[in-house]
Amino acid sequence: MKFQLAVNMERIDNSLDMKDVARHTLEMVQIAEDGGFDIVWAAEHHALEMTIAPNPFQLLTWWSSETSRIRLGTAVATAAYWHPINLAGEAAMLDLLSGGRLEFGIGSGAYQREFDRMKPGLKQSDAWRYMQEMLPTVRELWKGDYAHEGEYWQFPTSTSVPKPLQAEVPVWVAARSPITYDYAMRERCHVNCWPFTRPFAEAELYKKQLDEAIEKADNGWVPRFALMRHSCVYDNAADGENAMKAVRRLLSQFENLYRNLGDVKDGFPASIPLDQLEGREQYDPLMLEENLMFGSPERVIGKLKKYQGLGVNEFIYYASMGLDHAAQQRSLRMFCNEVMPEFKED
């Protein structure tokens, strides 16, 4: 099993200095590289302090200058917010400056709040159409001169400048629905998925959809299949309680965004009070500890082996959940030192 890190510049409130947030994020990337992680992922989000990433290529280019081996991925570039020529060029420039370490992740986007600002009038549920037109267009631009007459973009003959350093850039699609799995296999993409806080059965559903899409495509493509979970390794009850408190607060902010309640002040989504969340399955501490990658090194190893048995061959350690910086780094080091050796490939 290979391991990947998803980490955001994040602030839950304005008590943290932005310089400290940036420095911590880089330190997490460097810990991951030293520990043997294969890829680090940067997200794209807008006008939200909980994920400070208006352009993932800026973050990845910065990290590339401070690392030497770890590969650098967008998770994800939101297709509807870009023009194909712009996206192709930005991605290729990162590949060039990083020495060929780009992993190109593309997706539909998450929050209706962002679409209302970045692409007014577009429903989040329809954004997959932009992603499906964008990807083959970017690939053509990477090859050379190409003119496009599509539903969402039209342009005369153009090309990506620069071109990627890699002859074949690995492409990843964030997938949850059958239509996206089908598309990913037709286009010969790798797949990452995120079951949020849902149980193992959700991962089983995604694997079933992937297998069906592979069979339907029947093109010989064998994708890498990565699954992401919020992760925290700890060896005492106090650290476990601290992690649970942090993730429940973060999830209450996600609830605000997914319901598009509009309660965001200066970039900070309001938390729905936890006393309004008691009894709701997705916030139950016992459920969260079971479903997320939380626990002692031994317990985390057991959970990972269950996913490995399902056919998940890469795990994405999602570090960002409002946990204090020292605890985040302590957890990641414990994961590198006490969990990953159990999955060392010969």
Short mmCIF file of C-alpha atoms in Angstrom, two decimals:
data_model
loop_
_atom_site.label_atom_id
_atom_site.label_comp_id
_atom_site.label_asym_id
_atom_site.label_seq_id
_atom_site.Cartn_x
_atom_site.Cartn_y
_atom_site.Cartn_z
CA MET A 1 0.00 0.00 0.00
CA LYS A 2 1.20 3.49 -0.86
CA PHE A 3 0.42 6.58 1.19
CA GLN A 4 -0.58 10.11 0.24
CA LEU A 5 -1.09 13.25 2.31
CA ALA A 6 -3.92 15.76 1.92
CA VAL A 7 -3.17 18.90 3.88
CA ASN A 8 -4.64 22.39 3.75
CA MET A 9 -3.65 25.77 4.94
CA GLU A 10 -6.52 26.19 7.38
CA ARG A 11 -7.83 28.50 10.06
CA ILE A 12 -10.91 27.70 12.09
CA ASP A 13 -10.83 31.20 13.58
CA ASN A 14 -8.58 34.25 13.39
CA SER A 15 -6.49 33.34 16.44
CA LEU A 16 -3.79 31.81 14.22
CA ASP A 17 -1.28 33.96 12.36
CA MET A 18 -1.29 33.22 8.64
CA LYS A 19 2.51 32.95 8.56
CA ASP A 20 2.37 30.20 11.19
CA VAL A 21 -0.32 28.39 9.22
CA ALA A 22 1.79 28.46 6.07
CA ARG A 23 4.94 27.31 7.85
CA HIS A 24 3.10 24.44 9.54
CA THR A 25 1.66 23.24 6.25
CA LEU A 26 5.11 23.09 4.67
CA GLU A 27 6.48 21.24 7.71
CA MET A 28 3.72 18.63 7.33
CA VAL A 29 4.70 18.12 3.69
CA GLN A 30 8.35 17.70 4.66
CA ILE A 31 7.49 15.21 7.42
CA ALA A 32 5.48 13.22 4.88
CA GLU A 33 8.33 13.20 2.37
CA ASP A 34 10.85 12.10 5.00
CA GLY A 35 8.42 9.41 6.15
CA GLY A 36 8.00 7.88 2.71
CA PHE A 37 4.70 9.32 1.50
CA ASP A 38 4.27 9.10 -2.26
CA ILE A 39 2.05 12.14 -3.03
CA VAL A 40 0.90 15.33 -1.31
CA TRP A 41 -2.38 16.89 -2.44
CA ALA A 42 -3.47 20.54 -2.42
CA ALA A 43 -7.12 21.49 -2.77
CA GLU A 44 -8.81 24.38 -4.54
CA HIS A 45 -11.30 26.47 -2.57
CA HIS A 46 -12.29 30.11 -2.56
CA ALA A 47 -13.15 32.68 0.11
CA LEU A 48 -13.01 30.10 2.92
CA GLU A 49 -10.46 30.22 5.72
CA MET A 50 -10.94 26.54 6.52
CA THR A 51 -9.23 25.70 3.19
CA ILE A 52 -6.95 28.51 2.04
CA ALA A 53 -6.14 27.50 -1.54
CA PRO A 54 -7.33 29.87 -4.26
CA ASN A 55 -4.80 28.28 -6.64
CA PRO A 56 -3.41 24.83 -5.77
CA PHE A 57 -0.57 25.25 -8.26
CA GLN A 58 0.88 28.09 -6.19
CA LEU A 59 1.01 25.90 -3.09
CA LEU A 60 2.43 22.93 -4.96
CA THR A 61 5.11 25.00 -6.68
CA TRP A 62 6.16 26.38 -3.28
CA TRP A 63 6.27 22.89 -1.78
CA SER A 64 8.24 21.62 -4.76
CA SER A 65 11.01 24.13 -4.02
CA GLU A 66 11.27 22.84 -0.43
CA THR A 67 11.15 19.10 -1.21
CA SER A 68 12.91 16.75 -3.62
CA ARG A 69 10.98 13.47 -4.01
CA ILE A 70 7.33 13.67 -3.01
CA ARG A 71 4.94 14.01 -5.93
CA LEU A 72 2.59 16.99 -6.10
CA GLY A 73 -1.12 16.69 -6.81
CA THR A 74 -4.19 18.88 -7.23
CA ALA A 75 -7.14 17.45 -5.31
CA VAL A 76 -8.83 18.84 -7.10
CA ALA A 77 -8.69 21.56 -9.72
CA THR A 78 -12.35 22.55 -10.07
CA ALA A 79 -13.01 22.43 -13.81
CA ALA A 80 -15.79 25.02 -14.04
CA TYR A 81 -13.62 27.73 -12.47
CA TRP A 82 -10.90 27.51 -15.14
CA HIS A 83 -10.37 28.08 -18.85
CA PRO A 84 -8.71 25.05 -20.48
CA ILE A 85 -5.72 27.00 -21.82
CA ASN A 86 -5.12 28.52 -18.39
CA LEU A 87 -5.46 25.20 -16.58
CA ALA A 88 -3.23 23.31 -19.02
CA GLY A 89 -0.51 25.95 -18.78
CA GLU A 90 -0.58 26.25 -14.98
CA ALA A 91 -0.40 22.47 -14.55
CA ALA A 92 2.42 22.10 -17.08
CA MET A 93 4.39 24.92 -15.46
CA LEU A 94 4.21 23.09 -12.12
CA ASP A 95 5.41 19.90 -13.78
CA LEU A 96 8.33 21.76 -15.33
CA LEU A 97 9.41 23.61 -12.18
CA SER A 98 9.05 20.51 -9.97
CA GLY A 99 11.14 18.28 -12.20
CA GLY A 100 8.20 16.20 -13.45
CA ARG A 101 6.36 15.55 -10.19
CA LEU A 102 2.83 16.61 -11.18
CA GLU A 103 -0.17 14.41 -10.38
CA PHE A 104 -3.11 16.13 -12.08
CA GLY A 105 -6.35 15.76 -10.12
CA ILE A 106 -9.54 17.19 -11.56
CA GLY A 107 -13.09 17.25 -10.25
CA SER A 108 -16.48 18.89 -10.18
CA GLY A 109 -16.29 20.99 -7.02
CA ALA A 110 -17.96 20.75 -3.64
CA TYR A 111 -19.91 23.72 -2.31
CA GLN A 112 -22.80 25.53 -3.91
CA ARG A 113 -21.60 28.63 -2.04
CA GLU A 114 -18.46 28.66 -4.16
CA PHE A 115 -20.33 28.12 -7.42
CA ASP A 116 -22.60 31.05 -6.54
CA ARG A 117 -19.49 33.23 -6.49
CA MET A 118 -17.11 31.61 -8.98
CA LYS A 119 -19.63 30.42 -11.58
CA PRO A 120 -22.98 32.11 -10.88
CA GLY A 121 -25.97 30.18 -12.14
CA LEU A 122 -24.25 26.79 -12.19
CA LYS A 123 -25.67 24.12 -9.91
CA GLN A 124 -23.08 22.01 -8.15
CA SER A 125 -24.97 18.92 -9.28
CA ASP A 126 -24.36 19.87 -12.93
CA ALA A 127 -20.67 20.72 -12.62
CA TRP A 128 -19.51 17.24 -13.67
CA ARG A 129 -20.35 18.22 -17.24
CA TYR A 130 -17.61 20.86 -17.18
CA MET A 131 -15.11 18.37 -15.79
CA GLN A 132 -15.88 15.85 -18.52
CA GLU A 133 -15.31 18.44 -21.26
CA MET A 134 -12.24 19.93 -19.58
CA LEU A 135 -10.04 16.87 -19.16
CA PRO A 136 -9.69 15.74 -22.80
CA THR A 137 -9.26 19.37 -23.81
CA VAL A 138 -6.34 19.85 -21.43
CA ARG A 139 -4.74 16.64 -22.64
CA GLU A 140 -4.97 17.81 -26.25
CA LEU A 141 -3.41 21.16 -25.36
CA TRP A 142 -0.52 19.34 -23.66
CA LYS A 143 0.13 17.50 -26.94
CA GLY A 144 0.32 20.62 -29.11
CA ASP A 145 -1.84 22.83 -31.33
CA TYR A 146 -5.53 22.24 -30.83
CA ALA A 147 -8.78 24.12 -31.55
CA HIS A 148 -11.89 23.48 -29.47
CA GLU A 149 -15.60 23.91 -30.13
CA GLY A 150 -17.34 22.51 -27.08
CA GLU A 151 -20.48 23.19 -25.10
CA TYR A 152 -18.72 25.26 -22.44
CA TRP A 153 -15.51 26.47 -24.08
CA GLN A 154 -14.59 27.50 -27.60
CA PHE A 155 -11.23 28.75 -28.80
CA PRO A 156 -9.14 28.80 -32.02
CA THR A 157 -5.94 26.83 -32.43
CA SER A 158 -3.80 27.10 -29.33
CA THR A 159 -1.45 25.02 -27.21
CA SER A 160 -0.22 24.64 -23.66
CA VAL A 161 2.84 26.76 -22.93
CA PRO A 162 4.88 25.31 -21.40
CA LYS A 163 4.39 21.61 -22.08
CA PRO A 164 4.57 19.12 -19.21
CA LEU A 165 7.97 17.63 -18.55
CA GLN A 166 6.43 14.17 -18.16
CA ALA A 167 5.56 12.36 -21.38
CA GLU A 168 2.39 11.11 -19.68
CA VAL A 169 1.01 13.10 -16.74
CA PRO A 170 -0.86 10.89 -14.24
CA VAL A 171 -4.48 12.04 -14.07
CA TRP A 172 -6.77 11.47 -11.10
CA VAL A 173 -10.52 11.92 -10.90
CA ALA A 174 -12.40 12.40 -7.63
CA ALA A 175 -15.29 9.95 -7.92
CA ARG A 176 -18.37 9.02 -5.94
CA SER A 177 -21.12 8.36 -8.51
CA PRO A 178 -21.23 5.61 -11.18
CA ILE A 179 -21.21 8.17 -14.01
CA THR A 180 -17.87 9.53 -12.77
CA TYR A 181 -16.33 6.08 -12.35
CA ASP A 182 -17.42 5.24 -15.90
CA TYR A 183 -15.88 8.44 -17.21
CA ALA A 184 -12.62 7.90 -15.33
CA MET A 185 -12.16 4.43 -16.79
CA ARG A 186 -13.01 5.54 -20.34
CA GLU A 187 -10.45 8.34 -20.03
CA ARG A 188 -7.83 6.10 -18.36
CA CYS A 189 -7.65 8.02 -15.09
CA HIS A 190 -6.75 6.97 -11.59
CA VAL A 191 -9.42 7.37 -8.91
CA ASN A 192 -9.52 8.90 -5.47
CA CYS A 193 -12.60 8.75 -3.29
CA TRP A 194 -13.73 10.16 0.03
CA PRO A 195 -16.49 8.44 2.02
CA PHE A 196 -16.71 11.45 4.38
CA THR A 197 -17.67 9.99 7.79
CA ARG A 198 -19.68 7.11 6.36
CA PRO A 199 -18.93 3.50 7.34
CA PHE A 200 -16.83 0.88 5.56
CA ALA A 201 -19.86 -0.08 3.47
CA GLU A 202 -19.47 3.21 1.58
CA ALA A 203 -15.96 2.19 0.53
CA GLU A 204 -17.35 -1.18 -0.56
CA LEU A 205 -19.89 0.65 -2.73
CA TYR A 206 -17.15 2.75 -4.36
CA LYS A 207 -15.06 -0.35 -5.06
CA LYS A 208 -18.07 -2.07 -6.61
CA GLN A 209 -18.69 0.96 -8.85
CA LEU A 210 -15.04 0.99 -9.84
CA ASP A 211 -15.02 -2.70 -10.74
CA GLU A 212 -18.18 -2.30 -12.80
CA ALA A 213 -16.71 0.69 -14.62
CA ILE A 214 -13.50 -1.24 -15.40
CA GLU A 215 -15.55 -4.09 -16.85
CA LYS A 216 -17.73 -1.71 -18.85
CA ALA A 217 -14.75 0.20 -20.32
CA ASP A 218 -13.00 -3.05 -21.27
CA ASN A 219 -9.90 -1.14 -22.44
CA GLY A 220 -7.18 -2.79 -20.37
CA TRP A 221 -6.81 0.19 -18.04
CA VAL A 222 -5.82 -0.72 -14.46
CA PRO A 223 -6.24 2.37 -12.26
CA ARG A 224 -4.71 3.22 -8.94
CA PHE A 225 -7.50 3.40 -6.34
CA ALA A 226 -6.96 5.75 -3.39
CA LEU A 227 -9.30 6.36 -0.47
CA MET A 228 -9.17 9.35 1.87
CA ARG A 229 -10.12 9.59 5.53
CA HIS A 230 -9.56 12.21 8.19
CA SER A 231 -6.69 10.72 10.17
CA CYS A 232 -5.24 11.05 13.63
CA VAL A 233 -2.98 8.57 15.42
CA TYR A 234 -2.68 8.84 19.19
CA ASP A 235 -1.56 6.75 22.13
CA ASN A 236 -3.52 8.25 25.01
CA ALA A 237 -7.10 9.19 25.81
CA ALA A 238 -6.47 12.93 26.09
CA ASP A 239 -5.10 13.16 22.55
CA GLY A 240 -8.02 11.08 21.29
CA GLU A 241 -10.52 13.43 22.93
CA ASN A 242 -8.69 16.43 21.48
CA ALA A 243 -8.90 14.95 17.98
CA MET A 244 -12.58 14.13 18.36
CA LYS A 245 -13.39 17.64 19.54
CA ALA A 246 -11.53 19.13 16.57
CA VAL A 247 -13.16 16.97 13.90
CA ARG A 248 -16.66 17.48 15.28
CA ARG A 249 -16.17 21.24 15.19
CA LEU A 250 -14.90 21.01 11.61
CA LEU A 251 -17.83 18.82 10.56
CA SER A 252 -20.28 21.32 12.00
CA GLN A 253 -18.75 23.93 9.68
CA PHE A 254 -18.99 21.53 6.73
CA GLU A 255 -22.66 21.10 7.58
CA ASN A 256 -23.10 24.85 7.27
CA LEU A 257 -21.42 24.88 3.85
CA TYR A 258 -23.17 21.83 2.41
CA ARG A 259 -26.54 23.18 3.46
CA ASN A 260 -25.50 26.56 2.01
CA LEU A 261 -26.85 28.37 5.04
CA GLY A 262 -24.97 31.55 4.15
CA ASP A 263 -23.62 31.96 7.67
CA VAL A 264 -20.02 32.82 6.72
CA LYS A 265 -18.35 35.89 8.18
CA ASP A 266 -15.06 37.17 6.77
CA GLY A 267 -14.32 33.71 5.38
CA PHE A 268 -15.13 31.75 8.55
CA PRO A 269 -18.21 29.47 8.39
CA ALA A 270 -20.18 29.46 11.62
CA SER A 271 -20.29 26.18 13.49
CA ILE A 272 -23.72 24.72 14.03
CA PRO A 273 -23.86 24.30 17.83
CA LEU A 274 -22.92 20.78 18.83
CA ASP A 275 -25.95 20.51 21.11
CA GLN A 276 -28.02 20.66 17.92
CA LEU A 277 -25.98 17.78 16.49
CA GLU A 278 -26.25 15.32 19.36
CA GLY A 279 -28.00 12.15 18.31
CA ARG A 280 -27.22 12.70 14.64
CA GLU A 281 -25.32 9.70 13.38
CA GLN A 282 -22.71 11.57 11.40
CA TYR A 283 -21.49 13.39 14.51
CA ASP A 284 -21.62 10.52 17.00
CA PRO A 285 -18.16 10.17 18.60
CA LEU A 286 -18.24 6.37 18.64
CA MET A 287 -19.19 6.27 14.97
CA LEU A 288 -16.50 8.82 14.06
CA GLU A 289 -13.80 6.92 15.91
CA GLU A 290 -14.83 3.74 14.12
CA ASN A 291 -15.16 5.16 10.60
CA LEU A 292 -12.36 7.71 10.47
CA MET A 293 -8.68 6.73 10.57
CA PHE A 294 -8.52 7.48 14.29
CA GLY A 295 -6.93 5.46 17.05
CA SER A 296 -3.75 3.87 18.32
CA PRO A 297 -1.14 2.70 15.80
CA GLU A 298 -2.38 -0.85 16.22
CA ARG A 299 -5.98 0.08 15.60
CA VAL A 300 -5.10 2.19 12.56
CA ILE A 301 -3.07 -0.70 11.12
CA GLY A 302 -6.09 -2.95 11.50
CA LYS A 303 -8.37 -0.48 9.72
CA LEU A 304 -5.89 -0.02 6.87
CA LYS A 305 -5.54 -3.77 6.37
CA LYS A 306 -9.32 -4.00 6.02
CA TYR A 307 -9.22 -1.40 3.23
CA GLN A 308 -6.26 -3.13 1.66
CA GLY A 309 -8.24 -6.36 1.60
CA LEU A 310 -11.05 -4.55 -0.19
CA GLY A 311 -8.68 -3.50 -2.98
CA VAL A 312 -7.75 0.02 -1.90
CA ASN A 313 -4.08 0.16 -2.87
CA GLU A 314 -3.36 3.74 -1.76
CA PHE A 315 -4.49 5.60 1.35
CA ILE A 316 -4.83 9.37 1.61
CA TYR A 317 -4.09 10.62 5.12
CA TYR A 318 -6.30 13.71 5.48
CA ALA A 319 -4.56 15.78 8.12
CA SER A 320 -6.58 19.00 8.12
CA MET A 321 -9.41 19.12 10.64
CA GLY A 322 -8.68 22.08 12.87
CA LEU A 323 -6.39 20.12 15.19
CA ASP A 324 -3.60 22.17 16.76
CA HIS A 325 -0.33 22.14 14.85
CA ALA A 326 1.71 20.22 17.42
CA ALA A 327 -0.90 17.47 17.57
CA GLN A 328 -1.09 17.26 13.77
CA GLN A 329 2.66 16.80 13.49
CA ARG A 330 2.82 14.33 16.38
CA SER A 331 0.12 12.21 14.73
CA LEU A 332 1.78 12.27 11.30
CA ARG A 333 5.15 11.25 12.73
CA MET A 334 3.53 8.40 14.64
CA PHE A 335 1.82 7.27 11.44
CA CYS A 336 5.15 7.32 9.56
CA ASN A 337 7.09 5.55 12.30
CA GLU A 338 4.60 3.05 13.67
CA VAL A 339 1.96 2.43 11.00
CA MET A 340 3.60 2.64 7.58
CA PRO A 341 6.32 0.02 8.26
CA GLU A 342 3.54 -2.60 8.45
CA PHE A 343 2.78 -1.90 4.78
CA LYS A 344 6.29 -1.65 3.42
CA GLU A 345 6.44 -2.97 -0.12
CA ASP A 346 9.23 -5.38 -0.99
#
